[in-house]
Amino acid sequence: NVAWLENFLVSQDKVTSLIITHDSGFLDRVVTHIIHYEENRKLKNYKGNLSAFVKRVPKAKTYYELSDENISFTFPEPGLLDGIKSKGKAIIKMDKCTYQYPGRDKPTVSDITLQASLSSRVAVIGPNGAGKSTIIKMFCGETKPTSGIVWRHQNMRIAYVAQHAFHHLEYHLDKTPNEYIQWRYSSGEDREANEQEGKKLTEQEEADLQKVHVIRNEDGTVEKKIVEALRSRRKTKRSYEYEVKWLNKSEEHNSWIEREKLEEMGWGKMVQRLDQQEALRLGLAARPLTTKFVEKQLVDMGLEAEFATHSRIRGLSGGQKVKVVIAGAMWNNPHILVMDEPTNYLDRDSLGALAGAIRKYGGGVVLISHNREFTEALCPERWVVENGRLLREGEVAADEKIDINGNATPDEVTDSLGNVIKVKKEKKLTAREQKKLEKKKAQRRAAGLPSDSEED
């Protein structure tokens, strides 16, 4: 399609074409003049294609390179994950996943098997309509596969920037970028993530939450109970157990139930939600959600402080809005960043800055893009999607040990008023310490107090 367009434009010798594009090869082959926006905020006309222009204006060589010489973005580093000691170990897997949209007579994608790690740099390529976005929605948890299994590390966080990035902002146009990010995370959860279709309960799942279950108590008695809520979780040798509050029972009668058992009972999505709350808590521990720190995040993404804190979103340009979306998605220090057509609306300097940030980023990156120059410069691994099938090609990124000390959550952070805040961290308890903690919790429940306290 691009080759056809090039030939068509070159053949129009009696028509003037005004072209705006970030594809340097396309410009070289098609244009006869370059109109450049100069530093003095005036337009200047240069005769010749892009190569000729760069010879006259050497600084413009960045139009050929994905360079962050002029501006740079900085991505926050992801936190540590239990059991993950090297960047090449998979933290998310899809096994034989198929998805069929309701009302369709055949699946959109079939038998999708893939995995990603902290070192992944993946380009998802294929023609329009092949199923790329559907696969990524399953990957991110926006939709649930019709069949197959998606496994994620319980504490991992995914940031997803959708193809039509502005949909993230369409209900917040009268907020400033700073206000938008504070709204998004002020509840302790990612409000946008909770709105994803795959995380909403179906009517059947709502009914499953009300089911009566036959439970064997610690004293050996059997009782019929209904789960009211999940209170907390604790690490076991191989998985997690969850503290269950029973309907019409006091907190002192709470029980610890294995993850697999709760999934069988129909509480799988609520287990995932608690996992995400814990993962988000760990991700947000590094900095408080204040105007000062949010503004710094936006500045790190190339949005000047004036626009970050004092301008309404509806007044921003397309490129500035994309920067807001990326900054919002990265606020929780994700382990995997997924971007669907990230090059839309970004100018050449911003593309270079984005490429530089991706190269330095300590987490995994999955890109869907038709910009071959961008993906080839960054992604040695390719997921080729065609006719609803996926083929993995290229090289998996080199494995390396994780610097545990360099990537650890800080012990203290300072808020915008200069107050020092101690960061809560999960501590692995010995069996004796765990038993002592459970005894203290039981005593607090018996006294009518919450089972968790700041002391823990």
Short mmCIF file of C-alpha atoms in Angstrom, two decimals:
data_model
loop_
_atom_site.label_atom_id
_atom_site.label_comp_id
_atom_site.label_asym_id
_atom_site.label_seq_id
_atom_site.Cartn_x
_atom_site.Cartn_y
_atom_site.Cartn_z
CA ASN A 1 0.00 0.00 0.00
CA VAL A 2 2.84 2.43 0.83
CA ALA A 3 4.64 1.62 -2.45
CA TRP A 4 1.43 2.31 -4.40
CA LEU A 5 1.01 5.66 -2.64
CA GLU A 6 4.64 6.62 -3.37
CA ASN A 7 4.25 5.85 -7.07
CA PHE A 8 0.97 7.74 -7.22
CA LEU A 9 2.37 10.88 -5.58
CA VAL A 10 5.51 10.91 -7.74
CA SER A 11 3.38 10.59 -10.89
CA GLN A 12 1.33 13.70 -10.06
CA ASP A 13 3.58 16.22 -11.84
CA LYS A 14 0.82 18.86 -12.13
CA VAL A 15 -0.43 18.62 -8.54
CA THR A 16 1.09 20.04 -5.35
CA SER A 17 1.00 17.64 -2.39
CA LEU A 18 1.51 18.76 1.22
CA ILE A 19 2.72 15.76 3.22
CA ILE A 20 3.16 15.42 6.97
CA THR A 21 4.88 12.20 8.01
CA HIS A 22 7.56 10.84 10.34
CA ASP A 23 8.65 8.21 7.78
CA SER A 24 12.05 9.52 6.63
CA GLY A 25 12.37 6.96 3.81
CA PHE A 26 8.97 7.96 2.43
CA LEU A 27 9.99 11.64 2.43
CA ASP A 28 13.28 10.88 0.67
CA ARG A 29 11.55 9.08 -2.16
CA VAL A 30 8.61 11.44 -2.69
CA VAL A 31 9.23 15.10 -1.81
CA THR A 32 10.96 17.84 -3.81
CA HIS A 33 10.89 20.55 -1.11
CA ILE A 34 11.06 20.65 2.69
CA ILE A 35 9.19 23.33 4.64
CA HIS A 36 10.88 23.45 8.03
CA TYR A 37 9.61 25.01 11.25
CA GLU A 38 12.65 26.93 12.46
CA GLU A 39 13.70 27.76 16.03
CA ASN A 40 12.61 31.37 15.46
CA ARG A 41 9.07 30.02 14.95
CA LYS A 42 9.05 30.78 11.23
CA LEU A 43 8.68 28.48 8.22
CA LYS A 44 11.58 28.20 5.77
CA ASN A 45 11.49 26.47 2.38
CA TYR A 46 14.40 24.18 1.37
CA LYS A 47 14.68 22.73 -2.15
CA GLY A 48 15.35 18.99 -2.43
CA ASN A 49 14.39 15.85 -0.53
CA LEU A 50 15.15 15.02 3.10
CA SER A 51 18.75 13.93 2.37
CA ALA A 52 19.50 17.28 0.71
CA PHE A 53 17.88 19.11 3.61
CA VAL A 54 20.05 17.30 6.20
CA LYS A 55 23.21 18.28 4.28
CA ARG A 56 22.24 21.94 4.61
CA VAL A 57 20.99 21.63 8.20
CA PRO A 58 23.22 19.00 9.93
CA LYS A 59 21.24 19.23 13.16
CA ALA A 60 18.29 17.69 11.29
CA LYS A 61 20.14 14.34 11.02
CA THR A 62 17.95 13.24 13.96
CA TYR A 63 15.14 12.91 11.40
CA TYR A 64 17.04 9.87 10.11
CA GLU A 65 17.80 8.50 13.56
CA LEU A 66 15.72 7.54 16.55
CA SER A 67 17.87 9.74 18.76
CA ASP A 68 17.13 11.39 22.10
CA GLU A 69 19.75 14.11 21.63
CA ASN A 70 17.21 16.93 21.54
CA ILE A 71 14.70 15.71 24.13
CA SER A 72 14.53 12.63 26.33
CA PHE A 73 11.89 10.61 28.21
CA THR A 74 12.54 8.70 31.42
CA PHE A 75 10.54 5.58 32.38
CA PRO A 76 10.34 4.55 36.06
CA GLU A 77 12.02 1.25 36.85
CA PRO A 78 9.77 -1.72 37.72
CA GLY A 79 9.99 -3.25 41.18
CA LEU A 80 11.19 -6.71 42.10
CA LEU A 81 9.02 -9.82 41.69
CA ASP A 82 9.06 -12.83 44.02
CA GLY A 83 10.95 -15.72 42.47
CA ILE A 84 12.19 -13.70 39.46
CA LYS A 85 15.97 -13.46 39.67
CA SER A 86 16.76 -12.98 35.98
CA LYS A 87 15.23 -10.74 33.34
CA GLY A 88 14.74 -13.60 30.89
CA LYS A 89 12.35 -15.60 33.09
CA ALA A 90 8.73 -15.49 31.87
CA ILE A 91 6.36 -13.39 33.97
CA ILE A 92 3.37 -13.79 31.64
CA LYS A 93 2.37 -16.70 29.39
CA MET A 94 -0.49 -17.49 27.02
CA ASP A 95 -1.08 -21.14 26.16
CA LYS A 96 -3.31 -22.21 23.26
CA CYS A 97 -5.63 -19.22 23.64
CA THR A 98 -8.60 -18.75 21.29
CA TYR A 99 -11.02 -15.83 21.22
CA GLN A 100 -14.38 -15.69 19.44
CA TYR A 101 -16.46 -12.53 19.57
CA PRO A 102 -20.13 -13.03 20.51
CA GLY A 103 -22.28 -13.50 17.41
CA ARG A 104 -19.35 -14.49 15.18
CA ASP A 105 -19.38 -17.89 13.51
CA LYS A 106 -15.63 -18.47 13.89
CA PRO A 107 -12.79 -17.35 16.21
CA THR A 108 -10.90 -14.13 15.49
CA VAL A 109 -7.66 -15.66 16.80
CA SER A 110 -6.82 -19.31 17.48
CA ASP A 111 -4.23 -21.37 19.34
CA ILE A 112 -2.13 -18.39 20.51
CA THR A 113 0.94 -19.41 22.53
CA LEU A 114 3.54 -16.87 23.67
CA GLN A 115 5.40 -15.53 26.69
CA ALA A 116 7.17 -12.35 27.79
CA SER A 117 9.75 -11.40 30.39
CA LEU A 118 11.42 -8.28 31.81
CA SER A 119 13.97 -8.37 28.97
CA SER A 120 11.40 -8.78 26.16
CA ARG A 121 11.44 -6.33 23.27
CA VAL A 122 8.69 -7.56 20.96
CA ALA A 123 7.16 -6.13 17.78
CA VAL A 124 3.67 -7.42 16.96
CA ILE A 125 3.25 -7.15 13.21
CA GLY A 126 0.65 -8.18 10.65
CA PRO A 127 -2.00 -6.73 8.32
CA ASN A 128 -5.01 -4.81 9.61
CA GLY A 129 -7.75 -7.15 10.84
CA ALA A 130 -5.36 -10.06 11.44
CA GLY A 131 -6.13 -10.12 15.18
CA LYS A 132 -3.20 -8.19 16.69
CA SER A 133 -5.27 -6.01 19.01
CA THR A 134 -7.42 -8.97 20.10
CA ILE A 135 -4.31 -10.91 21.16
CA ILE A 136 -2.98 -7.90 23.07
CA LYS A 137 -6.30 -7.41 24.87
CA MET A 138 -6.11 -11.01 26.11
CA PHE A 139 -2.45 -10.47 27.00
CA CYS A 140 -3.30 -7.39 29.11
CA GLY A 141 -6.43 -8.85 30.70
CA GLU A 142 -8.89 -6.56 28.91
CA THR A 143 -10.67 -9.62 27.53
CA LYS A 144 -10.75 -13.24 28.62
CA PRO A 145 -9.95 -16.00 26.10
CA THR A 146 -12.82 -18.21 24.98
CA SER A 147 -10.48 -21.14 25.59
CA GLY A 148 -6.87 -21.50 26.70
CA ILE A 149 -4.89 -20.23 29.68
CA VAL A 150 -3.31 -16.86 30.46
CA TRP A 151 -0.86 -17.01 33.38
CA ARG A 152 0.64 -13.92 35.00
CA HIS A 153 2.95 -13.52 37.96
CA GLN A 154 0.67 -12.51 40.84
CA ASN A 155 2.55 -9.26 41.55
CA MET A 156 3.29 -8.13 38.01
CA ARG A 157 1.88 -4.88 36.65
CA ILE A 158 1.06 -4.20 32.99
CA ALA A 159 0.76 -0.74 31.44
CA TYR A 160 -1.37 -0.63 28.29
CA VAL A 161 -1.51 2.35 25.91
CA ALA A 162 -4.33 1.69 23.44
CA GLN A 163 -4.18 2.39 19.70
CA HIS A 164 -6.74 5.15 20.04
CA ALA A 165 -4.87 6.62 23.00
CA PHE A 166 -7.25 9.55 23.41
CA HIS A 167 -10.02 7.26 24.67
CA HIS A 168 -8.11 7.21 27.97
CA LEU A 169 -8.75 10.96 28.28
CA GLU A 170 -12.15 11.56 26.68
CA TYR A 171 -13.98 11.80 30.04
CA HIS A 172 -11.32 14.05 31.61
CA LEU A 173 -10.91 16.87 29.11
CA ASP A 174 -11.59 19.57 31.73
CA LYS A 175 -8.97 18.20 34.12
CA THR A 176 -5.29 19.08 33.99
CA PRO A 177 -2.93 16.17 33.22
CA ASN A 178 -1.84 16.26 36.86
CA GLU A 179 -5.44 16.03 38.09
CA TYR A 180 -6.16 13.17 35.69
CA ILE A 181 -3.33 10.97 37.03
CA GLN A 182 -4.26 11.77 40.64
CA TRP A 183 -7.88 10.85 39.92
CA ARG A 184 -6.83 7.61 38.22
CA TYR A 185 -4.84 6.28 41.21
CA SER A 186 -6.34 8.10 44.22
CA SER A 187 -8.44 5.09 45.31
CA GLY A 188 -5.36 2.86 45.65
CA GLU A 189 -6.35 1.08 42.42
CA ASP A 190 -6.02 1.89 38.74
CA ARG A 191 -9.56 3.06 38.00
CA GLU A 192 -9.10 2.65 34.25
CA ALA A 193 -7.90 -0.93 34.62
CA ASN A 194 -11.02 -1.78 36.65
CA GLU A 195 -13.19 -0.57 33.76
CA GLN A 196 -11.74 -3.14 31.36
CA GLU A 197 -14.32 -5.60 30.08
CA GLY A 198 -12.27 -8.61 31.13
CA LYS A 199 -12.32 -7.47 34.75
CA LYS A 200 -16.06 -6.83 34.98
CA LEU A 201 -18.20 -9.61 36.40
CA THR A 202 -20.67 -11.36 34.12
CA GLU A 203 -24.15 -12.27 35.39
CA GLN A 204 -22.98 -15.85 35.89
CA GLU A 205 -19.93 -14.71 37.87
CA GLU A 206 -22.14 -12.45 40.01
CA ALA A 207 -24.33 -15.48 40.76
CA ASP A 208 -21.26 -17.61 41.62
CA LEU A 209 -20.26 -15.10 44.30
CA GLN A 210 -23.52 -15.82 46.13
CA LYS A 211 -23.16 -19.59 46.09
CA VAL A 212 -23.25 -21.60 49.31
CA HIS A 213 -20.10 -23.67 49.92
CA VAL A 214 -19.55 -26.61 52.24
CA ILE A 215 -16.45 -25.74 54.30
CA ARG A 216 -14.51 -27.86 56.76
CA ASN A 217 -13.47 -25.75 59.75
CA GLU A 218 -10.15 -26.05 61.62
CA ASP A 219 -11.86 -28.02 64.41
CA GLY A 220 -13.07 -30.63 61.91
CA THR A 221 -16.70 -29.54 61.78
CA VAL A 222 -18.44 -29.01 58.44
CA GLU A 223 -20.49 -25.89 57.79
CA LYS A 224 -22.34 -24.23 54.89
CA LYS A 225 -21.02 -20.71 54.25
CA ILE A 226 -21.13 -17.86 51.71
CA VAL A 227 -18.03 -15.81 50.97
CA GLU A 228 -18.58 -12.11 51.69
CA ALA A 229 -15.16 -10.64 50.86
CA LEU A 230 -11.42 -11.26 50.59
CA ARG A 231 -9.49 -9.35 53.25
CA SER A 232 -5.80 -10.02 52.60
CA ARG A 233 -3.37 -12.62 51.35
CA ARG A 234 -0.21 -14.36 52.50
CA LYS A 235 2.60 -16.18 50.73
CA THR A 236 2.85 -19.94 50.95
CA LYS A 237 5.69 -22.10 49.69
CA ARG A 238 4.33 -22.36 46.14
CA SER A 239 1.39 -19.98 45.88
CA TYR A 240 -0.81 -17.68 48.01
CA GLU A 241 -3.59 -18.11 50.55
CA TYR A 242 -6.37 -15.54 50.96
CA GLU A 243 -8.15 -14.42 54.11
CA VAL A 244 -11.89 -14.99 53.58
CA LYS A 245 -14.60 -13.08 55.45
CA TRP A 246 -17.81 -15.15 55.64
CA LEU A 247 -21.29 -13.69 55.31
CA ASN A 248 -23.02 -13.13 58.70
CA LYS A 249 -19.84 -14.18 60.55
CA SER A 250 -17.57 -11.94 62.60
CA GLU A 251 -13.96 -11.29 61.60
CA GLU A 252 -12.69 -13.79 64.17
CA HIS A 253 -14.20 -16.58 62.07
CA ASN A 254 -12.20 -15.63 58.95
CA SER A 255 -10.45 -18.49 57.15
CA TRP A 256 -7.37 -18.87 54.95
CA ILE A 257 -8.13 -20.58 51.64
CA GLU A 258 -5.78 -21.50 48.78
CA ARG A 259 -5.92 -19.55 45.54
CA GLU A 260 -6.85 -22.62 43.47
CA LYS A 261 -9.78 -23.45 45.77
CA LEU A 262 -11.17 -19.91 45.54
CA GLU A 263 -10.96 -20.04 41.74
CA GLU A 264 -12.98 -23.27 41.81
CA MET A 265 -15.54 -21.49 44.04
CA GLY A 266 -16.03 -18.76 41.37
CA TRP A 267 -13.93 -16.08 43.09
CA GLY A 268 -11.16 -16.04 40.46
CA LYS A 269 -11.68 -12.43 39.35
CA MET A 270 -11.84 -11.19 42.93
CA VAL A 271 -8.58 -13.02 43.65
CA GLN A 272 -7.03 -11.31 40.62
CA ARG A 273 -8.34 -7.96 41.81
CA LEU A 274 -6.75 -8.41 45.25
CA ASP A 275 -3.50 -9.46 43.53
CA GLN A 276 -3.62 -6.28 41.45
CA GLN A 277 -4.30 -4.14 44.53
CA GLU A 278 -1.24 -5.62 46.23
CA ALA A 279 0.87 -5.25 43.07
CA LEU A 280 -0.25 -1.65 42.66
CA ARG A 281 0.46 -0.91 46.34
CA LEU A 282 4.02 -2.13 45.83
CA GLY A 283 4.34 -0.09 42.64
CA LEU A 284 3.06 3.11 44.25
CA ALA A 285 5.22 2.72 47.37
CA ALA A 286 8.17 4.49 45.74
CA ARG A 287 6.49 7.93 45.67
CA PRO A 288 3.39 9.65 47.03
CA LEU A 289 0.53 10.70 44.75
CA THR A 290 1.04 14.45 45.09
CA THR A 291 1.06 17.34 42.63
CA LYS A 292 4.85 17.68 42.85
CA PHE A 293 5.63 14.03 42.09
CA VAL A 294 2.98 13.70 39.37
CA GLU A 295 4.33 16.83 37.69
CA LYS A 296 7.83 15.32 37.70
CA GLN A 297 6.45 12.15 36.06
CA LEU A 298 4.85 14.25 33.31
CA VAL A 299 8.03 16.29 32.81
CA ASP A 300 9.98 13.01 32.52
CA MET A 301 7.64 12.16 29.62
CA GLY A 302 8.45 15.40 27.82
CA LEU A 303 5.45 17.50 28.93
CA GLU A 304 6.49 20.89 30.28
CA ALA A 305 5.39 21.73 33.84
CA GLU A 306 3.14 24.56 32.58
CA PHE A 307 1.06 22.11 30.53
CA ALA A 308 1.33 19.31 33.12
CA THR A 309 -0.23 21.21 36.02
CA HIS A 310 -1.88 24.36 34.70
CA SER A 311 -3.46 23.48 31.31
CA ARG A 312 -6.68 21.60 30.62
CA ILE A 313 -6.36 18.39 28.62
CA ARG A 314 -8.80 19.60 25.96
CA GLY A 315 -6.32 22.35 25.02
CA LEU A 316 -3.36 20.03 24.45
CA SER A 317 -2.07 18.91 21.07
CA GLY A 318 -2.28 15.29 19.94
CA GLY A 319 1.36 14.65 20.80
CA GLN A 320 0.97 16.19 24.25
CA LYS A 321 -2.08 14.02 24.96
CA VAL A 322 -0.13 10.88 24.03
CA LYS A 323 2.57 11.92 26.52
CA VAL A 324 -0.11 12.29 29.21
CA VAL A 325 -1.45 8.81 28.45
CA ILE A 326 2.02 7.25 28.62
CA ALA A 327 2.82 9.07 31.88
CA GLY A 328 -0.47 7.86 33.38
CA ALA A 329 0.10 4.27 32.32
CA MET A 330 3.66 4.30 33.73
CA TRP A 331 2.73 5.80 37.13
CA ASN A 332 2.45 2.38 38.81
CA ASN A 333 6.00 1.31 37.76
CA PRO A 334 4.85 -1.54 35.46
CA HIS A 335 6.88 -4.64 34.64
CA ILE A 336 5.52 -4.87 31.08
CA LEU A 337 4.67 -1.91 28.84
CA VAL A 338 2.31 -2.61 25.92
CA MET A 339 1.81 0.10 23.29
CA ASP A 340 -0.56 -0.13 20.33
CA GLU A 341 0.61 2.19 17.51
CA PRO A 342 2.65 4.46 19.84
CA THR A 343 4.13 6.46 16.96
CA ASN A 344 0.79 8.11 16.13
CA TYR A 345 0.83 11.87 16.88
CA LEU A 346 4.45 11.93 18.15
CA ASP A 347 6.91 14.13 16.26
CA ARG A 348 10.35 12.89 15.24
CA ASP A 349 12.14 14.18 18.34
CA SER A 350 9.52 12.61 20.60
CA LEU A 351 9.86 9.30 18.73
CA GLY A 352 13.59 9.42 19.39
CA ALA A 353 12.96 10.18 23.05
CA LEU A 354 10.48 7.29 23.30
CA ALA A 355 12.98 4.93 21.65
CA GLY A 356 15.70 6.04 24.06
CA ALA A 357 13.45 5.46 27.08
CA ILE A 358 12.51 1.97 25.83
CA ARG A 359 16.18 1.03 25.35
CA LYS A 360 17.03 2.01 28.95
CA TYR A 361 13.83 0.64 30.54
CA GLY A 362 14.23 -2.29 32.95
CA GLY A 363 10.90 -3.92 32.09
CA GLY A 364 9.52 -5.75 29.06
CA VAL A 365 8.08 -3.92 26.04
CA VAL A 366 5.53 -5.12 23.47
CA LEU A 367 4.85 -2.83 20.50
CA ILE A 368 2.15 -2.99 17.83
CA SER A 369 3.21 -0.70 15.02
CA HIS A 370 3.26 -0.34 11.25
CA ASN A 371 6.35 1.87 11.62
CA ARG A 372 8.99 -0.69 10.60
CA GLU A 373 11.86 1.72 11.23
CA PHE A 374 10.74 2.15 14.84
CA THR A 375 10.19 -1.54 15.63
CA GLU A 376 13.31 -2.81 13.82
CA ALA A 377 15.48 -0.40 15.81
CA LEU A 378 14.11 -1.65 19.14
CA CYS A 379 12.66 -5.15 18.87
CA PRO A 380 14.75 -8.25 18.05
CA GLU A 381 11.71 -10.50 18.63
CA ARG A 382 8.61 -10.46 16.40
CA TRP A 383 5.13 -11.91 16.85
CA VAL A 384 3.78 -12.20 13.30
CA VAL A 385 -0.02 -12.36 13.20
CA GLU A 386 -1.84 -13.48 10.06
CA ASN A 387 -5.31 -14.96 9.59
CA GLY A 388 -5.80 -15.23 13.36
CA ARG A 389 -2.60 -17.24 13.94
CA LEU A 390 0.64 -16.15 15.61
CA LEU A 391 4.19 -17.11 14.68
CA ARG A 392 7.15 -16.12 16.85
CA GLU A 393 10.27 -14.99 14.94
CA GLY A 394 13.62 -13.36 15.61
CA GLU A 395 15.76 -13.43 18.72
CA VAL A 396 14.68 -13.41 22.34
CA ALA A 397 16.44 -10.60 24.23
CA ALA A 398 19.57 -11.64 26.12
CA ASP A 399 19.06 -12.79 29.69
CA GLU A 400 20.75 -11.09 32.62
CA LYS A 401 20.68 -11.21 36.39
CA ILE A 402 18.52 -8.66 38.19
CA ASP A 403 20.36 -6.16 40.38
CA ILE A 404 18.35 -6.74 43.54
CA ASN A 405 19.88 -3.82 45.45
CA GLY A 406 19.67 -1.39 42.55
CA ASN A 407 16.03 -2.24 41.84
CA ALA A 408 14.75 -2.39 45.40
CA THR A 409 12.00 -0.14 46.75
CA PRO A 410 13.50 2.74 48.78
CA ASP A 411 13.13 2.68 52.56
CA GLU A 412 11.88 6.28 52.66
CA VAL A 413 10.35 8.84 50.31
CA THR A 414 9.72 12.56 50.78
CA ASP A 415 6.34 14.11 49.99
CA SER A 416 5.70 17.54 48.47
CA LEU A 417 5.74 19.22 51.91
CA GLY A 418 9.10 17.74 52.82
CA ASN A 419 7.72 15.08 55.15
CA VAL A 420 9.66 11.81 55.25
CA ILE A 421 7.40 8.78 54.75
CA LYS A 422 8.55 5.26 55.60
CA VAL A 423 7.72 2.80 52.85
CA LYS A 424 5.89 -0.37 53.83
CA LYS A 425 7.58 -3.51 52.54
CA GLU A 426 6.54 -7.13 52.56
CA LYS A 427 8.75 -9.24 54.77
CA LYS A 428 9.12 -12.98 54.34
CA LEU A 429 8.29 -14.56 57.70
CA THR A 430 9.64 -17.75 59.17
CA ALA A 431 7.11 -20.42 60.19
CA ARG A 432 7.49 -19.35 63.83
CA GLU A 433 6.95 -15.66 63.01
CA GLN A 434 3.93 -16.52 60.85
CA LYS A 435 2.37 -18.53 63.67
CA LYS A 436 2.96 -15.67 66.12
CA LEU A 437 1.38 -13.18 63.68
CA GLU A 438 -1.70 -15.38 63.19
CA LYS A 439 -2.11 -15.57 66.97
CA LYS A 440 -1.98 -11.76 67.25
CA LYS A 441 -4.54 -11.41 64.46
CA ALA A 442 -6.88 -13.85 66.17
CA GLN A 443 -6.58 -11.87 69.42
CA ARG A 444 -7.39 -8.61 67.60
CA ARG A 445 -10.42 -10.17 65.90
CA ALA A 446 -11.65 -11.51 69.23
CA ALA A 447 -11.38 -7.98 70.63
CA GLY A 448 -13.40 -6.59 67.71
CA LEU A 449 -10.39 -4.91 66.08
CA PRO A 450 -9.26 -5.15 62.43
CA SER A 451 -7.14 -8.21 61.71
CA ASP A 452 -4.36 -6.11 60.14
CA SER A 453 -2.46 -3.27 61.82
CA GLU A 454 0.35 -0.82 61.03
CA GLU A 455 2.58 -2.85 63.36
CA ASP A 456 2.42 -5.84 60.99
#
